[in-house]
Amino acid sequence: MLRVAVIDLDHCQPTKCGTPCIAFCPPVRNKIEAIKMGENGFPVINEELCIGCGICIAKCPFEAISIVNLPSELGEDLIHQYGVNSFRLYRLPFVEPGTVTGLLGRNGIGKSTALSILAGSLKPNLGRLEDGQGWEEVAKRFRGTLIQDYFRRMAEGRFQVAYKPQNITLIPRAVKGKVGEILTRIAGSRPIHEVVDQLELRHLLDRDVSALSGGELQRLAIAAAILRGGDCFIFDEPSSFLDVRQRVRAASAIRGLVESGEARVFVADHDLSFLDYVSDTIFIFYGESGVYGVVSGPYSLSEGVNTYLEGYAPLDNVRFRNYEIAFSVHTPSTQDAGGGPSIYWLRMTKTYESFRLVVEEGYAKMGEVIGIVGPNGIGKSTFIKLLAGQEKDDEGNRIEYRSLSYKPQHPEPRDQLVIDALKEAAGRALDTELYRSEILKPLGLDRLLDRNLAELSGGELQRFAVAEALSREAEIYLLDEPSAFLDVEERYVVARLLKRLARERGAYIFLVEHDLMLIDFAATRLMVFSGRPGIEGYANPPMNLRDGFNRFLSELGITFRRDKKSNRPRVNKPGSRLDKAQKEMGEYYYVEAA
Ligand code: ADP
Ligand code: SF4
Ligand code: SF4
């Protein structure tokens, strides 16, 4: 048995707790130093002397300790360990030339760690913390595998890797200048036009990088990686901030890289439709977030995604999740889940200086989840603000409701503890086991309760904002892109909660989303926005999912089928037999299993 102990230094507060982890440790009481205070002022667990009794875990008031037992064979597969009692990554994904490999796994499970290693920006220490490894030694460790050649060429400086990092908001700090100049600089003598058009950057060429929105920065970063060229391309979460059309275009551009059969491409993402569309093979990461991650694969594309949804990795014979993420084919009865009184809105217009939104008259039934889809900059958030009563329409009318809970697209941090903010939203429910098991734990907020909102990372703040919005008792819930930064499991939890809250609280829920799998899972009807982004938007009234998806997908020119095994919606490869047949029939969103 391999014992892995991790102390989360972001949570450990030895000056506040009185170090009960050390005081109550049974071996320590017998003069065996299984845990002691380290030189850095934090406790250190000796994994060989620790008996795994778990007493320190129970005594720690800040949930800073995790101890897991792993099969000893895994020890040989240790690739990287950040430090003593730190996160460990076991095994690496690999990729053959001419292939796009998708990486699927929870937040904090080691995907970025693996990608940084493959990019050559993090040298794996194989668990040996004292002596640094050279690339030569690392290559030797992988003797006889495809990775050996990869690292050997990297060691010899014969391997070029283009890397799009996860956090694109840092780009303007590192790179200065206009979009066109930056891309030309990176591309050297290669022409930039094709990539610029694929990623819809032409109108931004003269714009300074510091003035770009999240979606624009993301497209710039993807274009930059493509233009940099090389033997291997790595894209860490490329779908964030992009709308569906941009995701499809980005996926096509990424797929274009392997057409010559030479390049290798890795993509990590939480949008399953996107990953399904872009990848040829899948590697799954499982383990415990922040503690350890194991890489499993390769799986064929459909097997990989289905395996992930099932929560069981057949290659390792490991169940890594105690529930399955299941999709059902929508039937008219499930689509018409709403009952009771409806809310109506009249035709509205909202005009800003250079943008105009027209909203058609519509209604939502009690218990419904209305999915809202459409490109970025088409007025979805404006509609949500009109519904929320935050904005008046052109006639000066403001919609008033008895109670409303709103998660904005970009939640603003404020000076308040997470626990106090959630108490305000949830009231006494916060102390119940149900709240803990349904909201706090699945969204990973149980470990953030004592933090100040102002200190949270972007992803943590998003998870908090979703929890806060769902915690309030309200008649209407408006959620603007709740999936941002959430992993597949968290998205599923949110989707399930939305459906249940709508039914149980007799609420009306509006969900703006670009993750079509989440929309397919949670929505009862669909509101499709069309028009010209940034100029004029048109909000259709809610329609049933089939009509809504048909309208939306036909504008994008993509078709969906249902996976036979899992029922999940899958994007057809453009020009495939099914794609052509469905387009001919006008059935972009296939409801029958195909
Ligand atoms: P993912 O990309 O799957 O979300 P990461 O590879 O970013 O996962 O992180 C895996 C774990 O490694 C996390 O617990 C993270 O806090 C930890 N980690 C990442 N970088 C470092 C670092 N430089 N030092 C210590 N721990 C790190
Ligand atoms: Fe000590 Fe038990 Fe904690 Fe190990 S698990 S450090 S033996 S208290
Ligand atoms: Fe205190 Fe927990 Fe840190 Fe131990 S691990 S010093 S109990 S906060």
XYZ file of C-alpha atoms and ligand atoms in Angstrom:
637
model
C 0.000 0.000 0.000
C 1.227 3.445 -0.940
C 0.365 6.180 1.555
C -0.027 9.672 0.171
C -0.405 12.544 2.654
C -1.113 16.048 1.461
C -1.236 19.209 3.558
C -2.925 22.079 1.796
C -0.814 25.091 2.725
C -3.523 27.446 1.489
C -5.738 26.187 4.316
C -3.347 25.181 7.072
C -3.143 27.882 9.786
C -0.815 26.637 12.548
C -0.907 29.942 14.413
C -4.690 29.765 14.760
C -5.373 26.084 15.456
C -2.904 25.133 18.232
C -1.636 22.261 15.999
C -3.972 19.481 17.185
C -2.812 17.399 14.190
C 0.527 16.942 15.941
C -0.785 16.869 19.508
C -3.241 14.022 18.930
C -1.216 11.848 16.539
C -0.902 8.380 18.216
C 2.629 7.613 16.941
C 3.806 11.060 18.129
C 2.470 10.251 21.568
C 4.715 7.176 21.407
C 7.688 9.315 20.401
C 7.512 8.339 16.724
C 7.564 11.440 14.567
C 4.841 10.595 12.062
C 4.019 14.297 11.976
C 6.128 17.209 13.172
C 6.503 20.922 12.668
C 8.595 21.619 9.599
C 11.156 24.351 9.015
C 8.667 26.304 6.926
C 6.331 26.654 9.932
C 3.836 24.076 8.655
C 3.442 20.477 9.831
C 5.096 17.709 7.798
C 3.815 14.134 7.690
C 6.300 11.311 7.298
C 4.395 8.952 5.013
C 6.453 5.949 6.080
C 5.850 6.429 9.814
C 2.225 7.532 9.511
C -0.185 4.679 10.301
C -3.068 6.304 8.423
C -5.358 6.430 11.479
C -6.948 9.669 10.222
C -7.018 11.346 13.648
C -5.156 14.421 12.387
C -7.714 14.788 9.574
C -10.558 14.770 12.086
C -8.774 17.163 14.474
C -7.753 19.757 11.872
C -10.276 22.618 12.048
C -9.433 23.823 8.516
C -9.709 20.570 6.559
C -6.115 21.005 5.463
C -5.043 17.336 5.601
C -5.799 14.539 3.136
C -4.415 11.026 3.455
C -5.150 8.348 0.869
C -3.922 4.801 0.361
C -3.106 3.828 -3.200
C -2.098 0.493 -4.722
C 1.690 0.175 -4.364
C 2.174 -0.549 -8.105
C 1.200 3.048 -8.781
C 4.400 4.163 -7.002
C 6.420 3.213 -10.085
C 4.300 5.502 -12.195
C 4.942 8.648 -10.154
C 5.782 11.416 -12.608
C 5.819 14.530 -10.533
C 5.403 15.676 -6.968
C 5.368 19.401 -6.229
C 6.923 19.050 -2.755
C 6.749 17.127 0.513
C 3.081 16.371 1.314
C 2.020 17.896 -2.020
C 0.013 16.906 -5.059
C 1.275 13.920 -7.048
C 0.718 13.016 -10.692
C 0.909 9.379 -11.778
C 1.528 8.560 -15.467
C 1.360 10.852 -18.467
C -0.895 10.954 -21.487
C 0.844 10.437 -24.808
C -0.091 11.109 -28.354
C 0.858 9.783 -31.742
C 1.607 12.169 -34.587
C -1.490 13.147 -36.528
C -3.775 12.786 -33.513
C -5.748 15.132 -31.273
C -5.832 13.774 -27.733
C -8.503 15.049 -25.346
C -7.870 15.204 -21.601
C -10.831 14.871 -19.314
C -10.856 15.257 -15.550
C -11.885 17.308 -12.560
C -10.385 20.664 -11.637
C -7.172 20.228 -9.639
C -6.598 16.637 -10.817
C -3.323 17.341 -12.646
C -4.229 18.118 -16.266
C -2.327 21.399 -16.312
C 0.549 19.722 -14.505
C 0.719 17.037 -17.215
C 0.407 19.639 -19.966
C 3.176 21.811 -18.491
C 5.408 18.726 -18.447
C 4.580 17.870 -22.046
C 5.185 21.502 -22.981
C 8.641 21.303 -21.454
C 7.920 24.134 -19.016
C 7.845 21.850 -15.941
C 10.528 19.216 -15.564
C 9.071 16.101 -13.925
C 11.012 15.072 -10.803
C 9.689 11.487 -10.725
C 9.024 12.049 -7.008
C 12.702 12.651 -6.183
C 12.478 15.995 -4.467
C 16.143 16.472 -3.582
C 18.029 15.979 -6.830
C 16.757 17.654 -9.977
C 16.379 15.454 -13.062
C 17.714 16.265 -16.497
C 15.520 15.644 -19.539
C 17.892 12.797 -20.473
C 17.092 10.996 -17.240
C 13.414 11.692 -17.654
C 13.564 10.226 -21.167
C 15.301 7.108 -19.785
C 12.508 6.613 -17.293
C 10.099 6.190 -20.216
C 12.288 3.717 -22.087
C 10.363 1.745 -24.657
C 7.362 4.093 -24.745
C 6.207 6.776 -27.153
C 6.987 9.373 -24.485
C 10.679 8.430 -24.515
C 11.066 9.686 -28.065
C 9.086 12.797 -27.185
C 11.321 13.683 -24.237
C 14.523 12.643 -26.015
C 13.789 15.040 -28.825
C 12.907 17.685 -26.268
C 16.228 17.042 -24.467
C 18.056 17.498 -27.756
C 16.211 20.724 -28.441
C 14.700 19.159 -31.576
C 11.116 19.498 -30.486
C 9.010 22.629 -30.775
C 5.931 22.912 -28.572
C 3.242 25.584 -28.905
C 1.313 26.021 -25.655
C -1.934 27.859 -24.960
C -2.083 28.195 -21.179
C -5.270 27.898 -19.173
C -5.215 31.369 -17.691
C -5.490 33.775 -20.609
C -6.275 36.793 -18.449
C -2.549 37.025 -17.678
C -1.652 37.474 -21.376
C -1.989 41.287 -21.498
C 0.604 41.526 -18.720
C 3.134 39.469 -20.660
C 2.432 40.555 -24.229
C 2.070 44.132 -25.441
C 0.896 45.602 -28.710
C -1.898 45.254 -31.234
C -3.469 41.914 -32.142
C -2.198 42.055 -35.750
C 1.365 42.938 -34.694
C 1.475 40.191 -32.086
C 0.281 37.538 -34.525
C 2.652 38.680 -37.290
C 5.563 38.639 -34.849
C 4.756 35.085 -33.816
C 4.089 33.807 -37.321
C 7.346 35.138 -38.775
C 7.261 34.541 -42.518
C 4.067 32.445 -42.414
C 0.817 34.117 -43.535
C -1.651 34.824 -40.733
C -4.815 35.384 -42.772
C -6.337 31.926 -42.718
C -6.028 31.575 -38.941
C -7.237 35.167 -38.414
C -10.412 34.367 -40.372
C -10.952 30.968 -38.758
C -10.868 32.560 -35.325
C -12.783 35.688 -36.390
C -10.040 38.090 -35.401
C -9.982 40.274 -38.515
C -11.954 43.161 -36.990
C -9.619 43.100 -33.983
C -6.258 43.320 -35.770
C -5.796 46.996 -34.864
C -7.002 46.603 -31.292
C -4.538 46.693 -28.394
C -4.282 43.452 -26.453
C -5.121 45.309 -23.227
C -8.583 46.186 -24.601
C -9.698 42.624 -25.453
C -12.609 40.805 -23.782
C -12.225 37.256 -22.402
C -13.512 35.615 -25.597
C -11.294 37.802 -27.784
C -8.210 37.050 -25.694
C -8.985 33.353 -25.896
C -9.211 33.462 -29.698
C -5.976 35.440 -29.877
C -4.243 32.899 -27.632
C -5.475 29.953 -29.747
C -4.429 31.707 -32.964
C -1.010 32.494 -31.469
C -0.431 28.832 -30.560
C -1.480 27.679 -34.038
C 0.728 30.254 -35.759
C 3.724 29.530 -33.568
C 3.812 26.134 -35.260
C 5.844 23.149 -34.125
C 5.753 19.432 -33.502
C 3.283 19.531 -30.655
C 0.380 21.840 -29.803
C -1.145 22.069 -26.358
C -4.435 23.798 -25.590
C -5.413 24.067 -21.929
C -9.162 24.849 -21.691
C -9.604 26.605 -25.041
C -13.416 26.757 -24.889
C -13.664 29.141 -21.903
C -15.324 32.472 -22.767
C -16.211 31.333 -26.310
C -19.748 31.027 -27.658
C -20.887 27.882 -29.442
C -20.043 29.114 -32.923
C -16.592 30.220 -31.799
C -16.062 26.841 -30.098
C -16.906 25.033 -33.326
C -14.573 27.262 -35.339
C -11.768 26.919 -32.782
C -12.223 23.128 -32.812
C -11.982 23.076 -36.632
C -8.835 25.215 -36.539
C -7.274 22.874 -33.960
C -8.244 19.805 -36.006
C -6.653 21.406 -39.034
C -3.276 21.062 -37.294
C -3.243 17.274 -37.607
C -4.296 17.145 -41.258
C -0.710 16.736 -42.432
C -0.349 13.740 -40.097
C 2.782 15.195 -38.473
C 1.696 17.263 -35.495
C 0.579 16.037 -32.095
C -2.152 17.929 -30.261
C -3.359 17.827 -26.655
C -6.578 19.527 -25.579
C -7.896 19.684 -21.996
C -11.450 20.981 -21.649
C -14.638 20.640 -19.580
C -17.119 21.140 -22.433
C -17.867 17.563 -23.434
C -19.463 18.494 -26.779
C -16.361 20.484 -27.657
C -13.946 17.785 -26.544
C -15.983 15.180 -28.406
C -15.808 17.275 -31.567
C -12.114 18.086 -31.440
C -10.499 14.834 -30.214
C -9.508 11.500 -31.764
C -8.596 9.758 -28.502
C -9.223 10.466 -24.826
C -7.186 10.189 -21.641
C -9.047 10.316 -18.347
C -7.611 11.819 -15.171
C -9.006 10.488 -11.913
C -7.988 10.665 -8.254
C -8.663 13.333 -5.674
C -8.471 17.021 -6.535
C -5.435 18.670 -4.952
C -4.163 15.316 -3.622
C -3.287 13.011 -6.509
C -4.167 12.376 -10.127
C -3.838 9.188 -12.191
C -3.851 9.221 -15.981
C -5.842 6.429 -17.631
C -5.959 5.667 -21.333
C -5.868 5.916 -24.233
C -9.540 5.362 -24.883
C -11.239 5.682 -28.230
C -13.236 8.886 -28.460
C -16.709 7.571 -27.743
C -15.487 4.998 -25.195
C -13.485 7.688 -23.390
C -16.333 10.128 -22.952
C -18.823 7.392 -22.059
C -16.350 5.871 -19.605
C -15.932 9.242 -17.994
C -19.684 9.707 -17.672
C -20.020 6.230 -16.152
C -17.293 6.963 -13.580
C -15.478 3.653 -14.146
C -12.080 3.300 -15.841
C -11.990 -0.207 -17.390
C -8.265 -0.076 -18.267
C -7.440 0.307 -14.570
C -10.508 -1.471 -13.232
C -11.185 1.505 -10.971
C -14.496 3.136 -10.073
C -13.572 6.779 -9.638
C -16.994 8.276 -9.028
C -19.856 6.776 -7.045
C -22.511 7.960 -9.454
C -23.054 7.988 -13.188
C -23.696 11.127 -15.205
C -26.778 10.088 -17.142
C -28.653 11.727 -19.990
C -32.214 10.988 -20.955
C -33.763 11.543 -24.349
C -36.285 14.336 -24.004
C -39.870 13.329 -24.552
C -42.793 15.739 -24.875
C -43.769 15.033 -21.267
C -40.362 15.940 -19.865
C -40.167 18.953 -22.127
C -43.432 20.265 -20.765
C -42.410 19.913 -17.158
C -43.907 23.265 -16.259
C -47.330 23.643 -14.670
C -49.159 26.284 -12.653
C -49.122 29.973 -13.467
C -46.831 31.381 -16.114
C -44.882 34.599 -16.270
C -45.238 36.725 -19.392
C -43.190 39.481 -20.894
C -44.394 41.815 -23.604
C -42.431 42.756 -26.706
C -39.569 44.989 -25.520
C -36.761 46.916 -27.121
C -33.600 48.159 -25.469
C -31.353 50.571 -27.338
C -27.807 51.456 -26.337
C -25.536 53.800 -28.255
C -24.438 51.227 -30.813
C -26.553 48.164 -29.995
C -30.265 47.398 -30.127
C -32.085 44.373 -28.707
C -35.624 43.376 -29.687
C -37.309 40.850 -27.399
C -40.393 39.073 -28.709
C -43.336 38.559 -26.370
C -42.997 35.288 -24.499
C -43.776 33.296 -21.388
C -42.268 30.718 -19.038
C -44.252 28.173 -17.090
C -43.728 27.511 -13.419
C -41.137 24.778 -12.910
C -39.420 25.422 -16.223
C -35.733 25.865 -16.976
C -35.480 28.091 -20.041
C -32.136 27.648 -21.794
C -30.843 30.781 -23.516
C -28.431 30.354 -26.420
C -26.826 32.655 -28.938
C -23.521 34.259 -29.845
C -21.498 36.538 -27.570
C -22.535 40.184 -27.848
C -26.071 39.410 -29.060
C -27.944 40.749 -26.005
C -28.460 37.687 -23.772
C -27.137 39.422 -20.687
C -29.131 42.541 -21.594
C -32.301 40.418 -21.675
C -31.373 38.912 -18.312
C -30.859 42.419 -16.883
C -34.256 43.491 -18.256
C -35.856 40.437 -16.667
C -33.971 41.112 -13.448
C -35.341 44.644 -13.371
C -31.796 46.015 -13.429
C -32.434 47.839 -16.687
C -35.518 49.622 -18.040
C -36.642 49.054 -21.633
C -36.841 51.909 -24.181
C -40.329 52.848 -22.933
C -38.998 53.203 -19.417
C -40.763 50.063 -18.176
C -39.081 48.002 -15.530
C -40.155 44.433 -14.777
C -40.869 43.865 -11.085
C -40.980 40.471 -9.394
C -41.603 39.425 -5.853
C -38.240 37.740 -5.525
C -35.367 37.088 -7.794
C -31.973 35.442 -7.551
C -29.347 36.454 -10.088
C -25.905 35.127 -10.944
C -24.199 37.687 -13.158
C -21.794 36.627 -15.896
C -18.837 38.153 -14.083
C -19.410 38.013 -10.315
C -17.723 40.885 -8.464
C -15.678 40.037 -5.376
C -16.667 41.901 -2.198
C -15.215 42.153 1.289
C -17.117 39.374 3.059
C -16.410 35.844 4.310
C -17.809 33.032 2.146
C -19.677 31.574 5.120
C -21.339 34.897 6.001
C -22.374 35.506 2.401
C -23.860 32.013 2.104
C -25.630 32.407 5.452
C -27.266 35.550 4.147
C -28.428 33.697 1.046
C -29.407 30.310 2.493
C -30.410 31.229 6.056
C -30.749 28.293 8.402
C -30.560 25.773 5.559
C -26.781 26.354 5.572
C -26.394 24.188 8.679
C -28.273 21.201 7.255
C -26.647 18.029 5.985
C -28.704 18.336 2.787
C -27.181 21.730 1.998
C -23.719 20.415 2.711
C -24.146 17.347 0.515
C -26.016 19.042 -2.323
C -24.369 22.435 -2.648
C -21.317 22.977 -0.455
C -19.433 19.754 -1.111
C -20.178 19.213 -4.813
C -19.154 22.794 -5.580
C -16.043 22.478 -3.390
C -17.095 25.338 -1.122
C -16.870 23.394 2.134
C -13.126 24.127 2.147
C -13.516 27.811 1.356
C -15.978 28.849 4.053
C -13.451 30.812 6.100
C -12.053 32.675 3.072
C -12.825 36.227 2.122
C -14.585 36.642 -1.238
C -11.936 39.157 -2.246
C -9.227 36.439 -1.980
C -10.932 33.819 -4.161
C -9.595 32.809 -7.579
C -11.806 33.377 -10.637
C -13.013 29.768 -10.604
C -13.694 29.767 -6.860
C -15.648 33.008 -7.122
C -17.777 31.541 -9.947
C -18.582 28.455 -7.870
C -19.455 30.653 -4.922
C -21.700 32.857 -7.066
C -23.577 29.827 -8.446
C -24.058 28.454 -4.912
C -25.174 31.842 -3.620
C -27.730 32.255 -6.416
C -29.143 28.756 -5.905
C -29.234 29.158 -2.120
C -31.726 32.011 -2.135
C -35.437 31.188 -2.041
C -36.784 33.006 -5.060
C -39.504 32.985 -7.648
C -37.165 33.623 -10.556
C -33.560 32.479 -11.004
C -31.370 34.054 -13.641
C -28.050 32.345 -14.247
C -25.649 33.927 -16.681
C -23.038 31.332 -17.761
C -22.876 29.242 -14.590
C -20.562 26.695 -16.270
C -17.609 29.106 -16.526
C -14.593 27.428 -14.838
C -16.734 24.508 -13.611
C -15.636 20.944 -14.349
C -17.961 18.291 -15.785
C -19.070 17.027 -12.373
C -19.797 20.535 -11.101
C -21.758 21.346 -14.264
C -23.806 18.197 -13.779
C -24.491 19.061 -10.132
C -25.648 22.535 -11.147
C -27.869 21.137 -13.922
C -29.506 18.648 -11.565
C -30.023 21.285 -8.894
C -31.602 23.651 -11.398
C -34.100 21.056 -12.541
C -34.981 20.153 -8.973
C -35.240 23.713 -7.676
C -37.495 24.657 -10.570
C -39.856 21.810 -9.709
C -39.733 21.906 -5.917
C -39.749 25.648 -5.422
C -42.195 26.258 -8.260
C -39.640 28.645 -9.710
C -38.857 29.993 -13.173
C -35.263 29.507 -14.187
C -33.413 31.206 -17.041
C -30.060 29.716 -17.954
C -27.656 31.449 -20.349
C -25.123 28.847 -21.495
C -22.642 27.922 -24.213
C -22.161 24.328 -23.024
C -24.754 22.535 -25.120
C -24.547 19.364 -23.062
C -25.539 21.354 -19.973
C -28.405 23.010 -21.854
C -29.536 19.645 -23.195
C -29.436 18.221 -19.706
C -31.161 20.997 -17.786
C -33.410 22.972 -20.123
C -37.091 22.332 -20.742
C -37.363 24.912 -23.545
C -34.985 27.101 -25.474
C -34.799 30.800 -26.228
C -32.656 31.452 -29.295
C -30.983 34.816 -29.822
C -29.932 35.794 -33.322
C -28.834 38.926 -35.165
C -25.507 40.667 -35.600
C -23.276 40.528 -32.509
C -22.462 43.974 -31.110
C -24.964 45.659 -33.463
C -28.442 44.207 -33.171
C -29.957 41.263 -31.333
C -33.292 39.500 -31.659
C -34.703 37.315 -28.895
C -37.126 34.654 -30.106
C -39.798 33.485 -27.688
C -39.011 30.210 -25.853
C -39.734 27.153 -28.005
C -39.526 23.418 -27.426
C -36.018 21.970 -27.406
C -36.306 20.354 -30.799
C -37.472 23.499 -32.589
C -35.076 25.646 -30.580
C -32.029 23.495 -31.275
C -33.042 23.201 -34.939
C -33.206 26.960 -35.253
C -29.959 27.500 -33.356
C -27.907 24.728 -34.946
C -29.073 25.424 -38.503
C -27.679 28.951 -38.165
C -24.377 27.407 -37.058
C -24.481 24.710 -39.739
C -23.806 21.871 -37.301
C -25.875 18.780 -36.532
C -26.179 16.607 -33.447
C -26.855 12.930 -33.020
C -27.490 11.011 -29.818
C -24.906 8.571 -28.585
C -26.452 5.091 -28.584
C -24.990 4.122 -25.249
C -25.170 7.228 -23.086
C -27.847 9.260 -24.923
C -25.574 12.281 -24.772
C -25.768 14.667 -27.717
C -22.774 14.438 -30.060
C -21.759 16.835 -32.805
C -21.600 15.110 -36.206
C -18.327 15.554 -38.043
C -19.030 18.058 -40.842
C -19.703 16.359 -44.162
C -20.234 12.943 -42.556
C -23.084 10.729 -43.743
C -25.277 11.619 -40.762
C -24.440 15.312 -41.008
C -25.537 15.407 -44.651
C -28.650 13.279 -44.078
C -29.798 15.345 -41.101
C -29.225 18.620 -42.918
C -31.309 17.346 -45.819
C -34.130 16.459 -43.420
C -33.773 19.751 -41.549
C -33.204 17.739 -38.337
C -30.179 19.406 -36.789
C -30.959 18.133 -33.332
C -31.720 14.445 -33.479
C -34.046 13.272 -30.754
C -34.031 9.557 -31.547
C -31.048 7.356 -30.664
C -29.000 7.087 -33.858
P -5.974 20.680 -13.382
O -5.271 21.275 -14.540
O -6.432 19.276 -13.641
O -7.055 21.553 -12.839
P -3.475 21.178 -11.943
O -2.439 20.379 -12.656
O -3.555 22.637 -12.233
O -4.890 20.476 -12.189
O -3.275 21.041 -10.395
C -3.156 19.813 -9.716
C -2.742 20.092 -8.280
O -1.379 20.544 -8.248
C -3.555 21.175 -7.561
O -3.782 20.782 -6.231
C -2.640 22.382 -7.573
O -2.900 23.212 -6.456
C -1.268 21.725 -7.471
N -0.224 22.584 -8.038
C -0.209 23.119 -9.286
N 0.918 23.868 -9.463
C 1.608 23.802 -8.301
C 2.873 24.349 -7.850
N 3.644 25.093 -8.653
N 3.264 24.060 -6.581
C 2.503 23.281 -5.785
N 1.334 22.739 -6.149
C 0.879 22.990 -7.387
Fe -0.570 10.732 12.783
Fe -2.698 9.275 12.197
Fe -2.352 11.675 11.073
Fe -0.784 9.666 10.341
S -2.992 9.794 10.042
S -0.121 11.722 10.854
S -0.586 8.572 12.220
S -2.691 11.225 13.239
Fe -3.627 23.174 12.248
Fe -4.746 21.604 10.444
Fe -2.530 22.920 9.867
Fe -2.469 20.918 11.598
S -2.942 20.791 9.413
S -1.446 22.869 11.806
S -4.443 21.133 12.593
S -4.513 23.790 10.328
